[in-house]
PDB file of C-alpha atoms in Angstrom:
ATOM      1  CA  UNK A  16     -85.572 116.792 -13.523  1.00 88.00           C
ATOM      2  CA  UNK A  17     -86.956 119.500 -10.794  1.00 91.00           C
ATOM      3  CA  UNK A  18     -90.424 118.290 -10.448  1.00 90.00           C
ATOM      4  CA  UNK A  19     -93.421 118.397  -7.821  1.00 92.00           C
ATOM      5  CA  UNK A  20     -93.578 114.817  -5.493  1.00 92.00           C
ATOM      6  CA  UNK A  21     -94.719 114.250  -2.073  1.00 90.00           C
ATOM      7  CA  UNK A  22     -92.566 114.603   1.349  1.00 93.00           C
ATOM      8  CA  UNK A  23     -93.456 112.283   4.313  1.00 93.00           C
ATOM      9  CA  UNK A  24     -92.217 114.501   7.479  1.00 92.00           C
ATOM     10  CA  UNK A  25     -91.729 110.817   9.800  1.00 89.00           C
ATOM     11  CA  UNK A  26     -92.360 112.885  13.117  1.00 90.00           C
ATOM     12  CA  UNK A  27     -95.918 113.462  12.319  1.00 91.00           C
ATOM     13  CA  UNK A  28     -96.842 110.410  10.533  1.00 92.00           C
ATOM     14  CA  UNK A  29     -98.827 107.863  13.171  1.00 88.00           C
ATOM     15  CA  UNK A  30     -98.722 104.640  10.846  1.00 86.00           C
ATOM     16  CA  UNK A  31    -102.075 104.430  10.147  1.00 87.00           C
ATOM     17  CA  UNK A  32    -101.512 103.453   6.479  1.00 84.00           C
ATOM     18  CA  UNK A  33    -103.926 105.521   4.903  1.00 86.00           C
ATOM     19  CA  UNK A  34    -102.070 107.506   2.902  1.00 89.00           C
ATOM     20  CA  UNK A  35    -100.536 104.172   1.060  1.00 85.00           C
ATOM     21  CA  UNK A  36    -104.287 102.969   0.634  1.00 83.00           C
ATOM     22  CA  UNK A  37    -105.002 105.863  -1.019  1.00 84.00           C
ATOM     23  CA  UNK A  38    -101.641 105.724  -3.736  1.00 87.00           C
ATOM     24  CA  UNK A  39    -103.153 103.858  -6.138  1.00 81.00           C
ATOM     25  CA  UNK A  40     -99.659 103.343  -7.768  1.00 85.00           C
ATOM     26  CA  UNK A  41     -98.240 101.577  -4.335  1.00 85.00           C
ATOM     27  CA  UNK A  42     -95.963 104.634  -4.685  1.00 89.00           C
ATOM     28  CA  UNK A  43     -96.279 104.470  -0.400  1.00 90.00           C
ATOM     29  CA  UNK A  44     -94.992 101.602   1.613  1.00 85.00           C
ATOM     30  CA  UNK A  45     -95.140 100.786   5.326  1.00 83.00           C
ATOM     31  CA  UNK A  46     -92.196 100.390   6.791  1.00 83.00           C
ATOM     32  CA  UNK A  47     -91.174  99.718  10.628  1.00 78.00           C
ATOM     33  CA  UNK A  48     -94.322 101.537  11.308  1.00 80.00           C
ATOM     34  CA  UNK A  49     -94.157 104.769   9.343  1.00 87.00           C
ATOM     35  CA  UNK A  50     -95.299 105.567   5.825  1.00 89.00           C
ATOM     36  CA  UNK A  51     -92.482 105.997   3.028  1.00 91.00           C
ATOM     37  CA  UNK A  52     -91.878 106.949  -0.516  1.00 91.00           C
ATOM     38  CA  UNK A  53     -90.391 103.332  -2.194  1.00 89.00           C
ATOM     39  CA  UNK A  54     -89.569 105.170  -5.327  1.00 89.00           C
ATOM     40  CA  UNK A  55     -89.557 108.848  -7.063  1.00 91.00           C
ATOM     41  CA  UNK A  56     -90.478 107.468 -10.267  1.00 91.00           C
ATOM     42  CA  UNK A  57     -93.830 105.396  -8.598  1.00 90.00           C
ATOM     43  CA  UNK A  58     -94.945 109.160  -8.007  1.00 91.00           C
ATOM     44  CA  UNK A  59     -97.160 110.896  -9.829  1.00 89.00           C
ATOM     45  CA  UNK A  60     -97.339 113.873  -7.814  1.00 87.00           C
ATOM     46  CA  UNK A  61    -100.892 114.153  -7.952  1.00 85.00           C
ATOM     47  CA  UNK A  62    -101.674 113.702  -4.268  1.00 82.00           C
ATOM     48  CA  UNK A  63    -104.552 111.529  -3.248  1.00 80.00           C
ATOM     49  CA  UNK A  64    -102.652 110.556  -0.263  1.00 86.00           C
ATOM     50  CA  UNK A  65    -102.312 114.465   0.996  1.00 83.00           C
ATOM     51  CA  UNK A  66    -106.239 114.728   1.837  1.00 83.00           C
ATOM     52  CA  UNK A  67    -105.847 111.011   3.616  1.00 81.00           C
ATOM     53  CA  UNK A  68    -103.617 111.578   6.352  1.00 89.00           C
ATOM     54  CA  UNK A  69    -104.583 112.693   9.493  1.00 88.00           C
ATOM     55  CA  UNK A  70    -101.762 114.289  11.074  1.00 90.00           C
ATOM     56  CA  UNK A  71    -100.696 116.695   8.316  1.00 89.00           C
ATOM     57  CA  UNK A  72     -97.757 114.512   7.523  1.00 92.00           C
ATOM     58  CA  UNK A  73     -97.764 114.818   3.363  1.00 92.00           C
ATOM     59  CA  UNK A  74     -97.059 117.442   1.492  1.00 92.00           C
ATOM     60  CA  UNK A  75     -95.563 118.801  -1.674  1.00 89.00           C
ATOM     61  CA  UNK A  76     -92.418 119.384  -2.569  1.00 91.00           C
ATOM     62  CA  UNK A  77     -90.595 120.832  -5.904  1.00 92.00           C
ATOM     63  CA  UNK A  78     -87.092 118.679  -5.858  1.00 92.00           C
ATOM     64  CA  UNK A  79     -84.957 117.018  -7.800  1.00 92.00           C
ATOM     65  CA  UNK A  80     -86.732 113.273  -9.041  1.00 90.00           C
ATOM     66  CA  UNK A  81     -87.155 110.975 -11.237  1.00 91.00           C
ATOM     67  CA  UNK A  82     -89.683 111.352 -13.821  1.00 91.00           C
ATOM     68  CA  UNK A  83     -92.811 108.918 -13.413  1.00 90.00           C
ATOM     69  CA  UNK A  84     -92.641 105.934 -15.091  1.00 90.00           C
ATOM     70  CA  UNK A  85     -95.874 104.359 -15.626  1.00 89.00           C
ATOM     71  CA  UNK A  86     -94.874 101.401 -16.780  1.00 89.00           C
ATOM     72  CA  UNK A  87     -92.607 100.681 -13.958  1.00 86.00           C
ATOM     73  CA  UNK A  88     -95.688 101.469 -11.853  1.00 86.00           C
ATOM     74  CA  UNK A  89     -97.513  98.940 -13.734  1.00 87.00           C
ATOM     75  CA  UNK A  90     -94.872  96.144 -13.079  1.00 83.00           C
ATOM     76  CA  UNK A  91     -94.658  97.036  -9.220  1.00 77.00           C
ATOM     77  CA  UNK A  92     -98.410  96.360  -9.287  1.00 77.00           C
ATOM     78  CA  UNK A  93     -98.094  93.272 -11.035  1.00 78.00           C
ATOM     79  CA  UNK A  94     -95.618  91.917  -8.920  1.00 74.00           C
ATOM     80  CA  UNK A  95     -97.868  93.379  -5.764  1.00 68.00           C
ATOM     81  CA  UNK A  96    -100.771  90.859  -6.818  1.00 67.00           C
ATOM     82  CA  UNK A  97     -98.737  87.921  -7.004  1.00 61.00           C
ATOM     83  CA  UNK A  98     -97.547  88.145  -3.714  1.00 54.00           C
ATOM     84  CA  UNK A  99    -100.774  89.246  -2.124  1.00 52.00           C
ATOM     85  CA  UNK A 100    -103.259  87.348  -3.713  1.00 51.00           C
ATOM     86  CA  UNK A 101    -105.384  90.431  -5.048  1.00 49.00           C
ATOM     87  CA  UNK A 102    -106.120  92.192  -7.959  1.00 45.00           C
ATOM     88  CA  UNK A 103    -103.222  95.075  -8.823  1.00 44.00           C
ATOM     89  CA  UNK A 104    -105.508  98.011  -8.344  1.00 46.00           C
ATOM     90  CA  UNK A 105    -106.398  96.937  -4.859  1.00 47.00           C
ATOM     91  CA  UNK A 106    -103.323  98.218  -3.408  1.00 51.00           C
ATOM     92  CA  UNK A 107    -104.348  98.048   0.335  1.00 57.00           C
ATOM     93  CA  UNK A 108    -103.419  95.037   2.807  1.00 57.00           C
ATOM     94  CA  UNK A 109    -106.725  95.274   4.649  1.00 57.00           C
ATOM     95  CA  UNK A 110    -108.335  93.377   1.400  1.00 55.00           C
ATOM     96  CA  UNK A 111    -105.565  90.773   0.933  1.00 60.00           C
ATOM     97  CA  UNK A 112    -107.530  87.666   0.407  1.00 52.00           C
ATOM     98  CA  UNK A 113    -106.968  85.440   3.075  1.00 56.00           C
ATOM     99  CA  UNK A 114    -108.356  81.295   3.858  1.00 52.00           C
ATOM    100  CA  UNK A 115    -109.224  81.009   7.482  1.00 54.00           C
ATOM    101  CA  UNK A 116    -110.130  78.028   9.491  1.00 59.00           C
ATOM    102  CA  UNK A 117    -112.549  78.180  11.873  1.00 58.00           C
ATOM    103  CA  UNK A 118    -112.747  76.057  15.731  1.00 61.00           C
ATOM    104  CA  UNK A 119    -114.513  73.055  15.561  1.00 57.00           C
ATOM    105  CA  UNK A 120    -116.943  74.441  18.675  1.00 54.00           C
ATOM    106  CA  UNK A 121    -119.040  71.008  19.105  1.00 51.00           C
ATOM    107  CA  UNK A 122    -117.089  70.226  22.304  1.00 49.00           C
ATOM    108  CA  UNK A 123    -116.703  73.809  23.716  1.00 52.00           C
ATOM    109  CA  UNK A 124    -119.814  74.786  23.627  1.00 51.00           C
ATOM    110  CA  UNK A 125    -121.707  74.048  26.796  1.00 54.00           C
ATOM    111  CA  UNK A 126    -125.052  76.585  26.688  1.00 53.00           C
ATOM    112  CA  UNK A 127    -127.492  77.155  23.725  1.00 55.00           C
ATOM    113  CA  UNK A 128    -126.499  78.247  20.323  1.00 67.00           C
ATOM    114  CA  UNK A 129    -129.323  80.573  20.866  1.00 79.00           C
ATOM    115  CA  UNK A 130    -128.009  83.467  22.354  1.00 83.00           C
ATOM    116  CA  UNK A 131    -129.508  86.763  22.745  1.00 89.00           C
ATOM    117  CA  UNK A 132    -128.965  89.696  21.358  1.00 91.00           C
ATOM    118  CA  UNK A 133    -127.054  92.485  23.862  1.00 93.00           C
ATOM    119  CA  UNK A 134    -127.349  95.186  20.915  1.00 94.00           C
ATOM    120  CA  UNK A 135    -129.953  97.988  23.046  1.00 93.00           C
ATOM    121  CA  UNK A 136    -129.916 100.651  20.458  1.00 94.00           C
ATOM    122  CA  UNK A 137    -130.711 101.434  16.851  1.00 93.00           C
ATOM    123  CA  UNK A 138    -129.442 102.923  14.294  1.00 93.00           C
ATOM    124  CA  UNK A 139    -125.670 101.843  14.398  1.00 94.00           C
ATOM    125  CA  UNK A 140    -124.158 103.049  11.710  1.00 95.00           C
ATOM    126  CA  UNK A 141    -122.420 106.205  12.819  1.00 95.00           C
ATOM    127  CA  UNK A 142    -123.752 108.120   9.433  1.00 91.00           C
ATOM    128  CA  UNK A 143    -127.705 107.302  10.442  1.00 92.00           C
ATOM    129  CA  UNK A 144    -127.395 107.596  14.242  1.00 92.00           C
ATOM    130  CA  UNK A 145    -128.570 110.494  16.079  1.00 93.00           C
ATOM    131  CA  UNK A 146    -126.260 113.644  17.851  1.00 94.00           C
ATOM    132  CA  UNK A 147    -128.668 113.187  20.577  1.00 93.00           C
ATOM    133  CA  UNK A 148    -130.503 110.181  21.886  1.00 92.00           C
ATOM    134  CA  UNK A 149    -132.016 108.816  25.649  1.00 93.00           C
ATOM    135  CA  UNK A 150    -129.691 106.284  25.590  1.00 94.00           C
ATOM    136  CA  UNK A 151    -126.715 108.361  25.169  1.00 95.00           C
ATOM    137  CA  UNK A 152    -127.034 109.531  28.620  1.00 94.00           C
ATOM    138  CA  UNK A 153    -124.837 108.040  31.066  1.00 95.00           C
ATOM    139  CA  UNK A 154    -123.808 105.415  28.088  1.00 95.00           C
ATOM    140  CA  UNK A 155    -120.622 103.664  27.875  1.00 97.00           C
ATOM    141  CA  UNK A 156    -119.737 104.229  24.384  1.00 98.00           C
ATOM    142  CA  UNK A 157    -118.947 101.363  22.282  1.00 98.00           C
ATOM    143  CA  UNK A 158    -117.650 102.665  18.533  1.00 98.00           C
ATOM    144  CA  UNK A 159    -116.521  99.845  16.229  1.00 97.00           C
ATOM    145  CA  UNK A 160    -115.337  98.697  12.716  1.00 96.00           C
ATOM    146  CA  UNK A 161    -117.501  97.009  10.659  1.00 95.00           C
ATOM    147  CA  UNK A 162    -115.862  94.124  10.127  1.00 94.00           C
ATOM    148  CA  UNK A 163    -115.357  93.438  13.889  1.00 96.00           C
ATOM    149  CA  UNK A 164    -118.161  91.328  15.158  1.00 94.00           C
ATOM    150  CA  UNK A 165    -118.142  89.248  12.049  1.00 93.00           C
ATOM    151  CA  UNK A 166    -114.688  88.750  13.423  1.00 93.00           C
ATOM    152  CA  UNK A 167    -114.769  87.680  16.929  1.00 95.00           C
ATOM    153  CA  UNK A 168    -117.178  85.167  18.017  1.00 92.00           C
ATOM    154  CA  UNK A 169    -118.021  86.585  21.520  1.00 93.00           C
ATOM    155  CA  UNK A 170    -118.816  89.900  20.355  1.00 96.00           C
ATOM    156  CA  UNK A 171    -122.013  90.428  21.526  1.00 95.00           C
ATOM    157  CA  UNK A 172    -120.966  89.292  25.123  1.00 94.00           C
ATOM    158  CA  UNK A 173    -117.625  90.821  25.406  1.00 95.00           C
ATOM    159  CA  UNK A 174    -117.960  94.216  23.638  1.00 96.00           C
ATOM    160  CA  UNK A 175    -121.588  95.221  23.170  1.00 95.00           C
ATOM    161  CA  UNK A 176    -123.629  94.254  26.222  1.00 94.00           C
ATOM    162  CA  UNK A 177    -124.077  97.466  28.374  1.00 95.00           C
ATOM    163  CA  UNK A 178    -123.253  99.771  25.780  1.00 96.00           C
ATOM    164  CA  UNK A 179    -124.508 102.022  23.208  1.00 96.00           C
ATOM    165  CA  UNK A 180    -122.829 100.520  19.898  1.00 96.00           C
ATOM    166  CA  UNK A 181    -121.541 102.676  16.529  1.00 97.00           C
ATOM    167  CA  UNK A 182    -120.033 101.509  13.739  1.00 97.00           C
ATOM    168  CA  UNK A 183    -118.307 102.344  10.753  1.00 95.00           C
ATOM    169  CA  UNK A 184    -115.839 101.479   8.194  1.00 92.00           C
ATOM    170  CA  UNK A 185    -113.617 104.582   7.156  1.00 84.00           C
ATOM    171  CA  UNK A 186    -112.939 102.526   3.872  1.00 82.00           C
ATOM    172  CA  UNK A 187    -116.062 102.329   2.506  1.00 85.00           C
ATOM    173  CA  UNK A 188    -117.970 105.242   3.977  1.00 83.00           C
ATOM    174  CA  UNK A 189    -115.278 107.459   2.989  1.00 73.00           C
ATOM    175  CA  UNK A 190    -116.120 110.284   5.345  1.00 81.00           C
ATOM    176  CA  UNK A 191    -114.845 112.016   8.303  1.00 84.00           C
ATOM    177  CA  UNK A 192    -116.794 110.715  11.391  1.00 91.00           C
ATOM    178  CA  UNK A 193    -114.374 113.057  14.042  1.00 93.00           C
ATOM    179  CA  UNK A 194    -117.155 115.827  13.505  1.00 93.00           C
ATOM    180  CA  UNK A 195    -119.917 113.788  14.053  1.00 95.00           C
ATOM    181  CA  UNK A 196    -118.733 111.845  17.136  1.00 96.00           C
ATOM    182  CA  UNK A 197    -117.285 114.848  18.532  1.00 96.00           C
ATOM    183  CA  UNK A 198    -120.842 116.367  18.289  1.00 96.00           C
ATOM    184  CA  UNK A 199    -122.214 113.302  20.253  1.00 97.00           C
ATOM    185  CA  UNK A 200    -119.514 113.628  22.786  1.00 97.00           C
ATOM    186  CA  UNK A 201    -119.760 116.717  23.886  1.00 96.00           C
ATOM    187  CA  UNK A 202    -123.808 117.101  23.593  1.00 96.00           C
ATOM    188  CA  UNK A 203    -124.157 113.978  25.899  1.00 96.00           C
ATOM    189  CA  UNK A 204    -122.939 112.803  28.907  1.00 96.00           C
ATOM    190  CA  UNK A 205    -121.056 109.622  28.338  1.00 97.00           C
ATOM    191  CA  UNK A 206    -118.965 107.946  30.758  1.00 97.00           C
ATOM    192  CA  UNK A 207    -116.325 105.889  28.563  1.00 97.00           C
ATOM    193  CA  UNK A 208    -115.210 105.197  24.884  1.00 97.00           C
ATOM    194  CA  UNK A 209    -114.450 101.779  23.716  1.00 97.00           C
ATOM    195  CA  UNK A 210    -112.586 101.365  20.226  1.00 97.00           C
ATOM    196  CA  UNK A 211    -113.193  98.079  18.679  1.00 97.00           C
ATOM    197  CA  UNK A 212    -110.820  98.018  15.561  1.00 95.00           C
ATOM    198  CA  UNK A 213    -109.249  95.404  13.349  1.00 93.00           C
ATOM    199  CA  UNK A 214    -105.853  94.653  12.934  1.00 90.00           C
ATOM    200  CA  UNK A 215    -105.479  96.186   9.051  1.00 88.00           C
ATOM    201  CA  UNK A 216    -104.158  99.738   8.370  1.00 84.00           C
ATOM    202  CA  UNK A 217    -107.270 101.209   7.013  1.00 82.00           C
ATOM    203  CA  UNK A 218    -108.804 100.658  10.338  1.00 88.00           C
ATOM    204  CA  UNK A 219    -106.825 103.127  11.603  1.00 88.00           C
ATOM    205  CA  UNK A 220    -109.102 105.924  10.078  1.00 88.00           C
ATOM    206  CA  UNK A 221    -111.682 104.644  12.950  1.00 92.00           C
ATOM    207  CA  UNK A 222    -109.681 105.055  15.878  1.00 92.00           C
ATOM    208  CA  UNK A 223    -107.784 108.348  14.897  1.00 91.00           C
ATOM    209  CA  UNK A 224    -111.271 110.252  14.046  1.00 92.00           C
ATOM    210  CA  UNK A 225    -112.443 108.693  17.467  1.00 95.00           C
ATOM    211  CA  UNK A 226    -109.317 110.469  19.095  1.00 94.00           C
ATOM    212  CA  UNK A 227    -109.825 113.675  16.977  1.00 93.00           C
ATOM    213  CA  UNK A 228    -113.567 113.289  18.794  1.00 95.00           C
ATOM    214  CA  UNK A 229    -112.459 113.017  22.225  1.00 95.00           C
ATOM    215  CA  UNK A 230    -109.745 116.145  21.713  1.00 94.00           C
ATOM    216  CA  UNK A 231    -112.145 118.438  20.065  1.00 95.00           C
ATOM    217  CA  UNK A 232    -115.280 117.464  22.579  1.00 95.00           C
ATOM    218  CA  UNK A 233    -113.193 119.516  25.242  1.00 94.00           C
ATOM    219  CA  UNK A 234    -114.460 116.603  27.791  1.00 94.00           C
ATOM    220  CA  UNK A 235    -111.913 113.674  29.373  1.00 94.00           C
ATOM    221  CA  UNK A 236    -113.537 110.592  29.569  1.00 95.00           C
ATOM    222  CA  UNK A 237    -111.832 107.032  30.197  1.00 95.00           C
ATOM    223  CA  UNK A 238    -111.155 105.343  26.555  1.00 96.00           C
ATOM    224  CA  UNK A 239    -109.486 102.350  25.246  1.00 96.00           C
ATOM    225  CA  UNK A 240    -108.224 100.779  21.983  1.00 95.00           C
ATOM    226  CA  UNK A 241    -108.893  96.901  21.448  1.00 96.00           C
ATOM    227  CA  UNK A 242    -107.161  95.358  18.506  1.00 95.00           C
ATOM    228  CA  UNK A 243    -108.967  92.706  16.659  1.00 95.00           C
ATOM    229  CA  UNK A 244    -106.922  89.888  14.477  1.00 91.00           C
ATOM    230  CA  UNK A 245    -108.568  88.569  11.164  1.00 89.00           C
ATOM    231  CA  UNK A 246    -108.768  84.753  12.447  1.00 88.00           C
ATOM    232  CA  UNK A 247    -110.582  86.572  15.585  1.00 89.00           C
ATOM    233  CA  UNK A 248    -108.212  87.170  18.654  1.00 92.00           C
ATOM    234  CA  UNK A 249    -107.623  90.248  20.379  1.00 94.00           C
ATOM    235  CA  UNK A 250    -104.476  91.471  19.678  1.00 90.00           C
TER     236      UNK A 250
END
């Protein structure tokens, strides 16, 4: 049957995995780094992965397909959870439940457990802070995921002393922060931009709306991209 369906172009599409958080029938896979279409029939042609990607990569197409079979959707799901430990409408790696198991630190740790606080600004969240601030002046920017200092131990140390720290989590705040940051960018003189990110595909939202910030702020400034791995290495 002729019918509408999506079209990944795999020239634009950055692997950020967005678009196959947003298919809530796993019609999207990851594969070697790019998003694909598993199967016509998992698509309902509906497109809540379209206003997800960033690079314009989706779109819609009238072709020859499969009709969608919801049941078949139903059992990919199923067999989704079983392998991934979640419930089947989750859909996105990033909330795979995982066990970890933490250092034993007693012998490694040679200073006091009480360590100070390097965090010299307030708010943090990139929704509540301000375009313009004191501190953003001559600041090395620091803008990081959520879930990243709950990751890595040494956060405070490593990442946030001497800098003005943002966060965000483009999963849960759904919202693009590119205007925003772009806004602070260009309004204030920063030196350098620090992405602190984790290693799951939805973090990938964060550092391409950071990017979209530093393009559209018309400014170069010296940035970076630092990986973070759920048991809390860089990557």
């Amino acid at each position: 049957m002729i019918r509408q369906i999506i079209n990944i172009d795999e020239e634009k599409c950055n692997g950020c995995g967005a678009c196959a958080t947003a298919c809530h029938e796993g019609a999207i896979g990851m594969i070697d780094g790019k998003a694909k279409l598993l199967r016509d029939d998992y698509c309902d042609g509906l497109g809540d992965c379209l206003p997800q990607c960033p690079t314009g990569a989706i779109t819609f197409v009238q072709r020859e397909a499969l009709a969608y079979d919801e049941e078949a959707v139903k059992e990919h799901q199923r067999l989704q959870a079983m392998v991934q430990n979640q419930p089947p409408a989750g859909g996105c790696p990033g909330t795979r439940m995982r066990t970890l198991t933490p250092k034993d630190t007693a012998t490694e740790i040679t200073t006091s457990k009480k360590l100070p606080s390097q965090l010299g600004n307030w708010p943090v969240q990139i929704k509540l802070a301000p375009v313009n601030a004191p501190y953003f002046s001559g600041a090395r920017l620091l803008i990081a995921a959520d879930c990243t200092a709950y990751s890595y131990a040494n956060f405070h140390d490593e990442f946030i002393k001497g800098k003005v720290t943002l966060i965000g989590c483009p999963k849960l705040d759904s919202i693009d922060y590119s205007e925003k940051l772009t806004q602070i960018i260009a309004q204030n003189a920063i030196e350098s931009v620090t992405i602190v990110r984790m290693e799951v595909p939805c973090c990938g939202g964060l550092e391409m709306a950071v990017k979209k910030a530093l393009q559209d702020s018309g400014k170069f400034i010296p940035w970076q991209v630092v990986t973070l791995s759920i048991d809390g290495n860089i990557i």
